[in-house]
Structures are given as structure tokens and as C-alpha cells.
């Protein structure tokens, strides 16, 4: 008996439905409000919707995995964990937007909020589906909304340039992903990842091995762009610098997390058989490790001579994409755990750093690193918070970033990958130079003006959340590690029902 | 490889599709580019017919050859800009792009000729428009609904980015 959507327990989609409904409501409200009404409460409304979605996501932990309509929608622990991370990131971005996005500057204040919700919806779908069509639609929903958000500050030339570069290069990346997916469909006749899992093995063994690898590498080409790894990182500095700061933090935190969820699911479910056949170790792993190594080296060395804060953080984001690629390429026992832990650590510390960047940008009127000069005298609290975030980004002990790196390093060492571990340690040391450069500015340079900097409530709250997360995850990592370790990550790799559901 | 009508049609359509794409890159006037692009779209629709995908062919003609090309022409005519594109030729850059594209082409061709698909033909009769519709609205209803959100976001974005400011 063929089942339709309403035969399923569709209430498991509550988080997505809440976000979609909130976006629809806001777009209607935007129509009926006067043009000059302050729309800042939209961000608070969206934040409430995100919190409700987090509640429904978290309340499903510990239950059996569930799928709807042949895995076009799927909830398992992998999906829930990544969705929680994505939603937390989106929530923090809304908090930052509620303060940092002004209607005087960005005239499409209403559109800003519901496009951000649409992007969040795309990111959520990317975490919880096991069907290529749904995954790709989710990816495009996230990407297209991000292109618009990057260019939403129309009066600024840099914002226009960012949107333009992002849409062209993003379009090319999507084309590569789609081309790879079309080979997968051609080989297996299915878009369901678990059916693909079975049939790719057959295809590989019956002489189509070159096509299988071609499909994987075409997709990896596009994925490399989406997670901002070198050598596909050309767009990153310009887009991060040109986009409004809350949008930049969204791109750094949410897009990266969602893209990693997508990459892990497609590559591991579809191509894990290569590992058993020893092909992964010979072909795929070297390629991924070279990508990871290149990202670390290029990201960290290019960041050395940046003078713009957001540009510097952009290159640092490229480097972090490199660290994050290591577990995927080496696989190993704590592959999911170490990737996910690092993503959460990256989320809290990057959100904090971007909050400070946004504060200074508003205060100084420019995004240059010289804006940090003498911050310790003008606002000791902000300077201390930024120091914590930078130490964490650099990976100094008792911060979240340190333990995240340590976790990834342990995974790499336990699988006997010493040279990539060496590159990781070496580039981390290089990164100290530019992270400490900012700290030097804050503590040892004279400030441009003597008056104290006021930190409004909302950014202060964000800084507190950032510090609690960064220090908390660093001092007592075992809480998070326990929680992450208890999740059923492997449930993402196996189908729910014995039989694949149709073509 | 035997010479029959189908092969001849495929040959002509492919040459037209590739030729249109090459001319699109080579032309310097934007209007000519769009026309070359429309030509490619139309040839691809012909290839779909040869593959017994009549519905996709019809959609291709309606949306790409018709709507997209016409929209592009309108866009060109309604906006003020230089109608021809004088690209400053950076030869090193062009050489690098050429090497990259040639290598990519080589890899794809090598893979295709390395493992040719064996002759078995798929049954195309069951892929009717009625079936397609049923699949879209039953099995793939979730991505379908998401696509509508995506189109809405794209529409809003297009309006935001292209809207003329009253006081600009």
C-alpha cells in the first residue's frame, strides 16, 4: 500500500513547520505594516520561533529514528544533533540582528528576517534528509537566501560585490554538486541514499568504478566550496567582508555546520563501502587530506597580513574548515563526535568574535583591526571577552577551541595519520601570530579616543553566552563529550526499514 | 555505430547545442549571446525528444527557450548598460582557465570511454506525465513544498536587489 504524507506522523517535522510558518507570518506582517514602522521586533519574533523549534528538536532526543516518504525527511540522532547546533546558531544570529541590523541602514529590515528564516529552514532540511533531491533543495534554499542576505545592504558597494561573487561562484559549485549527483542517479537509478548505498557497491564491482569515483569527486568539488575550504575559498574573504556582520556570522557558523552535516551524510552513507574495499585509503583519503592541509596552510598564512577584522576571521574560517575536514578523511572511532564537538566550539567562539567585531564596527565606523586599539582601556569587559574568543580560536588550553583541536588531533593520531597532525600543529602555531596581533592591539596600543565604549544589553548578553560556551566547553568538556558520545550517530548510516522504498 | 535517422538527428542537435554554447561565449554583443543561448536550449530540447522524454522537452522549450530567453532580452532592453562587452584580455588568466577546463574535459572523456555503458535500454514507457505528477505530489511532496519556499525567497530577493529606490 502506497503511503502519502498524512499517513505518517508528520508532527516530527514540527521544527521545520514552525520556522516556515514564522517566515510566512512575517512576510504577511511586513505587507500590512507601514513603511516606516520599526521592524526590529521581527527579529525577536523570529528568535521566539527558533527557540520553539529548538525545544521540539531537543525533546525528540532519545526516541527511535523516523522517516517520512522514503527518507525524503528523516529524524535520527545525527539529524537532531546537527539541527540543534544549526538552530542555536540561527538564534544567536537573530539576537545579534535584533541589535545590529538597523532599519536606517538596511531598508529591507522585514525581508532580512524572513530571508534569514528561509535560510535556516534550508539548513535544517540539509541536516535531516537522506534523499538527494531534498538535500539539494535544502542546500539551494540556504544558498539563494544567503546570496540575497549578503547583498541586502544595497547602498554599500562592498555588499553588492559580495553578493555578486557569492552568487556566481556558488552557482558553479551547485552545478558541480548536481553533475556529481546526476552520475549517482545514473548509476543507481535512485535518489534515496540507502538505496544508493547498496547499488553503488554493485556498480563499483561491475566495472563502473571510474564513474563512482567521478561522481564522488565532482560532488566534493562543490562541497569544498560550500564548507569554504581551500582551494575553493576565493569567495570567502570578499563575501565575509562585504556582507553585513550578522549575515557574515550566519555564513560562518550556520552555513558551515549545515554543509558539514550534508557532506558527512552523503559521503559516509553513499561511499563508505570504499573504505571496506581499501579504495578510500588509497584514493579518497589523500585527496581529502590534501584539501584539509591546503585549507590550514592557506587560511592561516593568508590571515597573517590582513588588516580587516572580518577578512581575518574569514581566512581563519578557511583554516577551521581544514581542521574540520581531518576527521572526515581519516575516519576513525570518534569521527562524528570530534567533528560535532569542534563545530559547537567553533559556533560559540566565532559568534562571540563577530559580536565584538560588530560592536567595534558600529563604534569606529570601519572594520579595520586598528579599531581594537586600546580597547582594554575603553571597555575592559569587551576586551577580556575578545581575548577569550581569540585564545579559543587559536586553541590555547582551557578553552573550547583547545579541546576541539585536541579531540581531532587524537582521532588523527589514533588512525596513524602523523603528517596531517603535524601540519595541524604547525599551522596552529602560525595562527597564534595573527590572533595575538589583535590582543596586542587591545592591550598595548593607545586608544583613538579616551571615552569609554558603551556595550548595550543585547551584545553584552551575546558576549556572556559566548564566554560561558567557550570557557564551559573548555573547562568541563566531559559533559559535552558524554552527551555527544551517548548519541546514536551510526543510526544515520543504516536504513530504517529492510526494503528500500521504490525507485 | 550505424547511420540512421536517429543518429543523424542526434549529431545535428549536438553540433547545434555545442555550437550555440561556443558562440555564446565568443560573441561580444549581449543580445547575440542571448540568441545563441536560446539556440542551445532549443537543441537540448531536441535531444530530450530523442531520449523519449517529451514532457521534459516541452518544458525545456516553454521555460528555457521561451521564458528565460525572452526575460533576458527584456532585461537587456530595459536596463541601461553597454551593449557590448569589451573584456580586457588577460592572457595568463585565460591560459590558466583553458588548462583547467581542458584537464576537466580530459578526465570526463577518459572516464566515459574507459567504462562505456553497456547496451541495455531502459523501458521508457512507464515514465508518463501522469506518473511523474503522482511522484511529485506523493513521494516527493516535501522537496516540492520546499521548492515553493525557495521560489518565494528568490522572488523576494530579486525584488529587493532590483527595486529602484524612490529617493536614490
XYZ file of C-alpha atoms in Angstrom:
671
model
C 0.000 0.000 0.000
C 1.461 3.300 -1.085
C 1.626 5.827 1.698
C 1.063 9.552 1.443
C 2.347 12.292 3.719
C -0.644 12.272 6.074
C -0.228 8.539 6.740
C 2.959 9.384 8.560
C 3.437 11.003 11.921
C 4.209 14.361 10.376
C 4.424 16.056 13.770
C 8.110 15.055 13.789
C 8.536 17.917 11.337
C 7.425 20.416 13.985
C 10.707 22.417 13.994
C 10.623 22.934 10.233
C 6.915 23.742 10.257
C 7.419 26.340 12.996
C 10.225 28.057 11.083
C 8.303 28.007 7.785
C 5.159 29.337 9.495
C 7.117 32.100 11.195
C 8.643 33.131 7.864
C 5.195 33.175 6.228
C 3.696 35.185 9.084
C 6.473 37.752 8.988
C 6.206 38.185 5.232
C 2.477 38.887 5.633
C 3.015 41.208 8.584
C 5.596 43.069 6.554
C 2.963 43.770 3.893
C 0.441 45.224 6.316
C 2.789 47.380 8.363
C 3.524 50.970 7.451
C 6.764 51.503 5.625
C 8.458 53.446 8.395
C 7.334 51.245 11.287
C 10.316 49.898 13.175
C 10.592 46.249 12.240
C 13.184 45.314 14.804
C 10.637 43.276 16.738
C 10.642 40.877 13.754
C 13.984 39.618 14.974
C 12.598 38.988 18.453
C 9.624 37.159 16.975
C 11.967 35.041 14.842
C 14.089 34.337 17.897
C 10.996 33.079 19.707
C 10.185 30.809 16.754
C 13.747 29.477 16.750
C 13.596 28.761 20.481
C 10.308 26.888 19.984
C 11.930 24.888 17.175
C 14.921 24.084 19.407
C 12.510 22.889 22.096
C 10.770 20.484 19.714
C 14.086 19.272 18.327
C 15.635 18.617 21.708
C 12.517 16.894 23.028
C 12.916 14.193 20.367
C 16.356 13.083 21.559
C 16.376 9.513 22.764
C 13.484 8.383 20.601
C 13.643 5.961 17.720
C 14.701 7.337 14.315
C 11.803 8.076 11.999
C 11.492 8.680 8.291
C 8.808 10.123 6.063
C 8.143 9.228 2.425
C 11.220 7.198 1.601
C 13.669 9.194 3.695
C 12.848 12.478 1.977
C 12.556 13.586 5.592
C 14.371 11.733 8.320
C 14.996 12.282 12.007
C 17.796 10.393 13.683
C 20.278 11.428 16.343
C 22.664 12.744 13.689
C 19.919 14.987 12.303
C 18.753 16.116 15.740
C 22.240 16.992 16.945
C 23.146 18.995 13.868
C 19.727 20.638 13.780
C 20.133 21.745 17.389
C 23.524 23.248 16.514
C 22.135 24.983 13.414
C 19.154 26.376 15.315
C 21.308 27.598 18.196
C 23.487 29.406 15.670
C 20.450 30.931 13.987
C 19.102 32.024 17.360
C 22.342 33.818 18.208
C 22.370 35.457 14.771
C 18.849 36.757 15.375
C 19.935 38.078 18.740
C 22.804 39.899 17.054
C 20.477 41.170 14.313
C 17.939 42.488 16.818
C 20.597 44.930 17.908
C 22.950 45.198 14.938
C 20.729 45.499 11.875
C 19.201 48.953 11.736
C 16.374 49.983 9.502
C 18.165 53.245 8.707
C 20.948 51.252 7.086
C 19.257 48.187 5.738
C 15.932 49.312 4.416
C 14.593 45.844 3.834
C 14.504 45.077 7.545
C 11.415 42.855 7.307
C 12.736 40.908 4.348
C 16.021 40.461 6.182
C 14.345 38.492 8.959
C 12.232 36.192 6.871
C 15.024 35.504 4.407
C 17.159 34.517 7.380
C 14.355 32.187 8.486
C 14.162 30.710 4.977
C 17.923 30.146 5.015
C 17.567 28.485 8.422
C 14.843 26.228 7.014
C 17.174 25.165 4.212
C 19.947 24.444 6.695
C 17.599 22.351 8.847
C 16.499 20.303 5.861
C 20.135 19.690 4.941
C 20.641 18.066 8.322
C 17.600 15.825 8.293
C 17.042 14.158 4.996
C 18.502 11.146 3.263
C 17.288 11.851 -0.240
C 19.425 13.651 -2.775
C 16.534 15.751 -4.098
C 15.514 17.058 -0.685
C 19.117 17.614 0.346
C 19.820 19.599 -2.798
C 16.661 21.702 -2.466
C 17.636 22.435 1.138
C 21.131 23.397 0.057
C 19.804 25.730 -2.634
C 17.279 27.280 -0.257
C 20.132 28.068 2.120
C 22.416 29.269 -0.670
C 19.939 31.508 -2.503
C 18.759 33.126 0.718
C 22.418 33.682 1.671
C 23.216 35.317 -1.686
C 20.429 37.815 -1.126
C 21.355 38.408 2.510
C 24.972 39.092 1.530
C 23.809 41.818 -0.827
C 20.975 43.212 1.273
C 22.889 46.347 2.243
C 22.397 47.783 -1.207
C 23.885 51.193 -0.568
C 27.293 49.709 0.193
C 29.455 48.814 -2.754
C 31.207 46.021 -0.823
C 27.863 44.358 -0.103
C 26.959 44.372 -3.796
C 30.324 42.925 -4.696
C 29.947 40.222 -2.047
C 26.540 39.142 -3.335
C 27.772 39.119 -6.917
C 30.844 36.999 -6.240
C 28.888 34.694 -3.982
C 26.086 34.048 -6.476
C 28.438 33.359 -9.409
C 30.806 31.059 -7.546
C 28.005 29.462 -5.554
C 26.137 28.730 -8.769
C 29.181 26.994 -10.223
C 29.587 24.929 -7.052
C 25.935 23.886 -7.115
C 26.333 22.880 -10.765
C 29.242 20.609 -9.848
C 27.271 19.027 -6.997
C 24.314 18.464 -9.308
C 26.549 16.979 -12.007
C 28.002 14.536 -9.483
C 24.522 13.667 -8.206
C 23.341 13.036 -11.770
C 26.094 10.411 -12.179
C 24.976 8.816 -8.912
C 21.397 8.695 -10.152
C 22.545 7.309 -13.479
C 24.466 4.513 -11.764
C 21.853 3.586 -9.185
C 18.513 4.753 -10.538
C 17.594 6.199 -7.160
C 17.887 9.347 -5.123
C 17.436 7.581 -1.788
C 20.812 7.464 -0.062
C 20.340 3.967 1.366
C 19.321 2.516 -1.993
C 22.332 4.316 -3.424
C 24.459 2.738 -0.710
C 23.524 -0.751 -1.896
C 23.581 -0.147 -5.620
C 26.825 1.840 -5.746
C 28.643 -1.226 -4.441
C 27.174 -3.300 -7.257
C 28.020 -0.610 -9.786
C 31.550 -0.405 -8.449
C 32.069 -4.131 -8.694
C 30.572 -4.470 -12.178
C 33.099 -2.203 -13.846
C 31.722 1.287 -13.248
C 34.374 2.124 -10.682
C 35.606 5.182 -12.581
C 32.077 6.636 -12.662
C 31.607 6.053 -8.941
C 34.804 7.935 -8.130
C 33.987 10.649 -10.671
C 30.599 11.253 -9.036
C 32.244 11.480 -5.607
C 34.942 13.908 -6.716
C 32.522 16.140 -8.637
C 30.405 16.433 -5.514
C 33.450 17.036 -3.326
C 34.439 19.891 -5.625
C 31.136 21.604 -4.921
C 31.163 20.665 -1.231
C 34.636 22.166 -0.882
C 33.136 25.476 -1.913
C 30.165 25.188 0.430
C 32.276 24.440 3.508
C 34.766 27.153 2.469
C 37.866 25.000 2.191
C 40.892 25.805 0.067
C 41.404 25.855 -2.906
C 37.725 26.800 -3.323
C 37.927 29.634 -0.819
C 38.279 32.593 -3.217
C 34.823 33.895 -2.355
C 35.240 33.676 1.407
C 37.214 36.861 2.250
C 35.233 39.140 -0.075
C 31.843 37.798 0.948
C 32.639 37.785 4.674
C 33.954 41.333 4.456
C 31.187 42.739 2.271
C 28.131 41.157 3.876
C 26.533 42.840 6.907
C 28.221 41.447 10.055
C 25.252 39.396 11.368
C 24.969 37.794 7.918
C 28.694 37.058 7.970
C 28.328 35.327 11.316
C 25.440 33.331 9.852
C 27.597 32.248 6.911
C 30.491 31.322 9.172
C 28.510 29.429 11.768
C 25.247 28.115 10.343
C 26.186 27.520 6.707
C 29.326 25.676 7.697
C 27.545 23.429 10.207
C 24.759 22.585 7.761
C 27.219 21.974 4.931
C 29.232 19.602 7.119
C 26.056 17.721 8.032
C 25.248 17.367 4.328
C 28.770 16.296 3.359
C 29.073 13.776 6.192
C 25.742 12.224 5.369
C 26.144 11.960 1.611
C 29.781 10.865 1.624
C 29.567 8.447 4.537
C 26.236 6.843 3.659
C 26.873 6.671 -0.067
C 30.554 5.866 -0.290
C 31.513 4.145 2.951
C 31.868 0.844 1.071
C 35.060 2.258 -0.453
C 36.608 2.008 2.998
C 35.968 -1.719 3.236
C 37.433 -2.150 -0.255
C 40.595 -0.202 0.710
C 39.897 2.317 -2.064
C 39.113 5.056 0.440
C 42.588 4.806 1.931
C 44.267 4.848 -1.484
C 42.305 7.476 -3.376
C 39.752 9.421 -1.363
C 41.679 9.954 1.844
C 44.774 11.531 0.223
C 42.581 13.948 -1.726
C 40.614 14.983 1.346
C 43.759 15.294 3.437
C 45.382 17.490 0.790
C 42.268 19.693 0.824
C 42.432 19.843 4.621
C 46.155 20.595 4.665
C 45.839 23.261 1.961
C 42.996 24.933 3.855
C 45.049 25.079 7.038
C 48.157 26.399 5.321
C 46.457 28.905 3.005
C 43.924 30.045 5.596
C 46.472 30.632 8.319
C 49.202 32.209 6.188
C 46.828 34.491 4.273
C 45.348 35.657 7.566
C 48.782 36.882 8.662
C 48.691 40.091 6.632
C 45.022 41.050 6.874
C 44.099 44.434 8.247
C 40.335 43.997 8.199
C 38.783 42.117 11.120
C 36.108 40.334 9.106
C 38.613 39.404 6.401
C 40.929 37.994 9.030
C 38.099 35.969 10.533
C 37.225 34.791 7.003
C 40.681 33.308 6.480
C 40.537 31.859 9.960
C 37.232 30.242 8.935
C 39.008 28.655 5.940
C 41.639 27.272 8.299
C 38.969 25.884 10.618
C 37.289 24.179 7.644
C 40.632 22.464 7.141
C 40.758 21.196 10.740
C 37.183 20.002 10.401
C 37.944 18.028 7.243
C 40.539 15.893 9.025
C 38.114 13.539 10.842
C 36.101 13.010 7.659
C 39.174 11.984 5.701
C 40.842 9.804 8.319
C 37.524 8.406 9.589
C 38.309 6.714 12.921
C 36.422 5.905 16.070
C 35.321 9.388 17.142
C 34.693 10.809 13.667
C 31.205 12.188 14.354
C 31.933 13.129 17.929
C 35.076 15.140 17.196
C 33.550 16.916 14.174
C 30.417 17.820 16.085
C 32.295 18.961 19.166
C 34.516 21.179 17.057
C 31.504 22.645 15.262
C 29.843 23.618 18.557
C 33.093 25.075 19.858
C 33.508 26.986 16.591
C 29.901 28.203 16.892
C 30.279 29.792 20.328
C 33.701 31.331 19.833
C 33.006 32.671 16.338
C 29.665 34.160 17.323
C 31.433 35.911 20.191
C 34.218 37.212 17.957
C 31.748 38.519 15.371
C 29.722 40.215 18.102
C 32.811 42.156 19.175
C 33.603 42.880 15.520
C 30.065 44.246 15.031
C 30.336 46.370 18.194
C 33.601 47.930 17.071
C 32.392 48.397 13.517
C 29.450 50.410 14.800
C 31.645 52.341 17.220
C 34.529 53.124 14.861
C 32.631 53.224 11.587
C 35.115 50.914 9.899
C 36.151 47.276 10.209
C 39.878 47.782 10.422
C 41.871 45.944 13.066
C 43.127 49.314 14.319
C 39.629 49.707 15.782
C 40.752 47.314 18.512
C 43.487 49.700 19.634
C 43.304 50.378 23.354
C 40.035 48.515 23.798
C 41.194 47.318 27.216
C 41.034 50.891 28.485
C 37.795 51.845 26.781
C 35.874 48.711 27.674
C 37.805 46.163 29.742
C 34.964 43.643 29.694
C 34.730 43.542 25.908
C 38.496 43.289 25.595
C 38.591 40.400 28.059
C 35.765 38.620 26.215
C 37.506 39.064 22.869
C 40.706 37.713 24.381
C 38.876 34.576 25.468
C 37.397 34.089 21.991
C 40.744 34.640 20.304
C 42.533 32.264 22.665
C 39.889 29.696 21.881
C 40.174 30.249 18.119
C 43.933 29.868 18.477
C 43.474 26.683 20.507
C 45.073 27.657 23.811
C 44.252 25.272 26.713
C 41.178 25.536 28.902
C 39.084 26.874 26.054
C 36.600 25.087 23.812
C 38.846 25.519 20.783
C 41.725 23.755 22.506
C 39.743 20.694 23.418
C 38.121 20.574 19.961
C 41.515 20.588 18.277
C 42.862 18.081 20.781
C 39.926 15.765 20.037
C 40.512 15.978 16.272
C 44.248 15.506 16.765
C 43.704 12.410 18.913
C 41.435 10.960 16.242
C 44.067 11.616 13.567
C 46.844 10.101 15.680
C 44.819 7.037 16.611
C 44.349 6.326 12.901
C 48.095 6.750 12.251
C 47.953 9.985 10.279
C 51.003 11.725 11.625
C 51.800 14.178 8.853
C 48.365 15.813 8.859
C 48.594 16.069 12.647
C 51.967 17.755 12.163
C 50.517 20.276 9.704
C 47.677 20.921 12.116
C 50.012 21.692 14.998
C 52.341 23.752 12.801
C 49.613 25.922 11.285
C 48.040 26.359 14.715
C 51.311 27.857 15.906
C 51.326 30.180 12.868
C 47.784 31.251 13.711
C 48.945 32.481 17.149
C 50.672 35.343 15.384
C 47.569 36.998 13.985
C 45.249 36.147 16.866
C 47.763 37.621 19.299
C 48.126 40.592 16.966
C 44.571 41.599 17.877
C 45.227 41.027 21.583
C 48.312 43.234 21.301
C 46.186 45.958 19.712
C 43.658 45.760 22.535
C 46.140 45.891 25.415
C 49.294 47.647 24.225
C 48.160 50.268 21.718
C 46.835 53.689 22.695
C 43.115 54.120 22.012
C 41.916 56.513 19.302
C 39.532 58.212 21.734
C 39.587 58.321 25.518
C 35.863 57.961 26.208
C 34.537 54.645 27.403
C 32.691 52.407 24.978
C 29.158 51.555 25.998
C 28.097 47.971 25.381
C 24.302 47.689 25.010
C 22.350 44.901 26.683
C 21.897 42.592 23.697
C 25.523 42.346 22.580
C 26.527 42.050 26.232
C 24.189 39.069 26.539
C 25.758 37.545 23.421
C 29.232 38.024 24.846
C 28.176 36.336 28.097
C 26.717 33.384 26.160
C 29.888 33.182 24.098
C 32.157 33.217 27.143
C 30.024 30.689 29.028
C 30.132 28.385 25.998
C 33.811 28.847 25.253
C 35.050 28.503 28.821
C 32.428 25.936 29.824
C 33.232 23.609 26.933
C 36.925 24.084 27.663
C 36.930 23.559 31.432
C 34.449 20.706 31.642
C 34.498 19.163 28.173
C 33.472 15.809 29.600
C 29.845 16.962 29.968
C 29.537 17.725 26.283
C 31.632 14.731 25.290
C 29.404 12.454 27.363
C 26.269 13.841 25.834
C 27.676 13.648 22.308
C 29.059 10.181 22.919
C 25.669 8.857 24.033
C 24.016 9.774 20.752
C 23.322 7.057 18.219
C 25.458 8.504 15.429
C 25.593 5.272 13.496
C 21.816 5.314 13.052
C 22.442 7.820 10.275
C 24.283 5.201 8.265
C 21.699 2.451 8.238
C 18.225 2.405 6.689
C 15.178 2.135 8.944
C 13.233 -0.469 7.021
C 14.704 -3.510 5.358
C 13.373 -2.742 1.897
C 14.205 0.445 0.035
C 11.026 2.331 -0.826
C 10.675 2.215 -4.598
C 12.742 3.894 -7.278
C 27.607 2.917 -34.811
C 25.143 2.840 -37.674
C 23.944 5.703 -39.770
C 20.237 6.066 -39.324
C 17.872 8.960 -38.908
C 18.174 8.954 -35.131
C 21.935 9.193 -35.223
C 21.800 11.951 -37.820
C 19.326 13.912 -35.705
C 21.458 13.415 -32.600
C 24.559 14.520 -34.481
C 22.919 17.686 -35.806
C 21.328 18.568 -32.459
C 24.578 18.082 -30.543
C 26.529 20.184 -33.012
C 23.888 22.895 -32.701
C 23.913 22.717 -28.900
C 27.695 22.893 -28.634
C 27.924 25.487 -31.395
C 25.390 27.700 -29.645
C 27.364 27.460 -26.402
C 30.657 28.277 -28.112
C 29.153 31.252 -29.939
C 27.560 32.449 -26.714
C 30.999 32.751 -25.163
C 32.527 34.270 -28.279
C 30.005 36.964 -29.160
C 30.666 40.411 -27.801
C 27.140 41.818 -28.062
C 24.834 40.782 -25.246
C 21.779 40.342 -27.482
C 23.682 37.955 -29.719
C 24.759 35.995 -26.661
C 21.168 35.517 -25.561
C 20.126 34.370 -29.019
C 22.988 31.866 -29.138
C 21.951 30.636 -25.707
C 18.327 30.219 -26.850
C 19.641 28.178 -29.771
C 21.459 25.854 -27.367
C 18.365 25.489 -25.191
C 16.289 24.556 -28.241
C 18.795 21.948 -29.415
C 18.843 20.399 -25.954
C 15.046 20.150 -26.140
C 15.530 18.217 -29.380
C 17.904 15.804 -27.634
C 15.279 15.237 -24.925
C 12.789 14.266 -27.644
C 15.288 11.739 -28.984
C 15.511 10.271 -25.464
C 11.693 9.852 -25.377
C 11.396 12.497 -22.684
C 8.733 14.511 -24.470
C 7.437 16.202 -21.330
C 10.887 17.453 -20.358
C 11.394 18.627 -23.947
C 8.148 20.605 -23.865
C 9.097 22.133 -20.516
C 12.546 22.964 -21.838
C 11.046 24.826 -24.807
C 8.450 26.611 -22.716
C 10.685 27.658 -19.834
C 14.230 27.940 -21.145
C 13.853 28.706 -24.834
C 10.729 30.751 -24.247
C 10.542 32.341 -20.841
C 14.182 32.592 -19.793
C 15.457 33.867 -23.148
C 12.658 36.392 -23.538
C 13.172 37.564 -19.972
C 16.868 38.041 -20.611
C 16.117 40.037 -23.766
C 13.680 42.214 -21.818
C 16.268 42.652 -19.119
C 18.842 43.790 -21.660
C 16.476 46.167 -23.404
C 15.057 47.720 -20.252
C 18.343 48.384 -18.495
C 20.929 50.940 -19.364
C 24.318 49.451 -19.918
C 26.986 48.933 -22.503
C 25.507 46.555 -25.061
C 28.847 45.042 -25.911
C 31.344 43.532 -23.602
C 34.933 44.600 -24.126
C 36.794 42.270 -21.879
C 40.387 43.188 -21.316
C 42.177 40.034 -22.310
C 44.399 38.852 -19.506
C 46.270 36.169 -21.358
C 47.731 34.443 -18.311
C 44.350 34.172 -16.711
C 42.830 32.849 -19.916
C 45.582 30.293 -20.328
C 45.046 29.038 -16.781
C 41.296 28.752 -17.323
C 41.899 26.901 -20.574
C 44.256 24.429 -18.927
C 41.775 23.847 -16.116
C 38.846 23.292 -18.443
C 40.865 21.098 -20.793
C 42.011 18.925 -17.895
C 38.435 18.597 -16.643
C 37.236 17.716 -20.152
C 40.035 15.155 -20.444
C 39.119 13.490 -17.164
C 35.428 13.257 -18.017
C 36.134 11.919 -21.507
C 38.622 9.411 -20.143
C 36.082 8.125 -17.628
C 33.335 7.882 -20.243
C 35.493 5.999 -22.718
C 37.189 3.934 -20.025
C 33.914 2.342 -18.922
C 31.303 2.534 -21.668
C 27.754 1.884 -20.521
C 26.616 -1.495 -21.752
C 23.867 -1.628 -24.326
C 20.792 -2.366 -22.190
C 17.932 0.014 -22.889
C 15.601 1.151 -20.152
C 11.852 0.892 -20.538
C 10.704 4.475 -21.008
C 7.001 3.794 -21.459
C 6.214 3.833 -17.731
C 7.633 7.330 -17.268
C 4.439 9.103 -18.271
C 3.480 12.621 -17.305
C 0.691 11.214 -15.132
C 3.178 9.068 -13.218
C 5.545 11.978 -12.897
C 2.818 14.125 -11.387
C 1.915 11.393 -8.947
C 5.531 11.036 -7.839
C 5.940 14.749 -7.343
C 2.825 15.146 -5.238
C 3.085 11.892 -3.275
C 6.618 10.646 -2.796
C 8.401 13.963 -3.269
C 5.886 16.303 -1.704
C 8.366 17.562 0.908
C 11.017 18.759 -1.551
C 8.164 20.095 -3.700
C 6.869 22.246 -0.861
C 10.403 23.371 -0.083
C 10.854 24.397 -3.685
C 7.909 26.735 -3.307
C 9.614 28.368 -0.318
C 12.790 28.577 -2.377
C 10.992 30.283 -5.264
C 9.376 32.723 -2.860
C 12.748 33.576 -1.347
C 14.251 34.024 -4.810
C 11.344 36.262 -5.851
C 11.655 38.438 -2.756
C 15.396 38.614 -3.307
C 15.043 39.634 -6.928
C 12.668 42.418 -5.931
C 14.965 43.623 -3.136
C 18.084 43.670 -5.267
C 16.497 45.144 -8.402
C 13.962 47.573 -6.932
C 14.546 51.155 -7.901
C 14.878 53.478 -4.935
C 12.409 56.353 -4.931
C 14.858 58.791 -3.446
C 18.082 57.305 -4.776
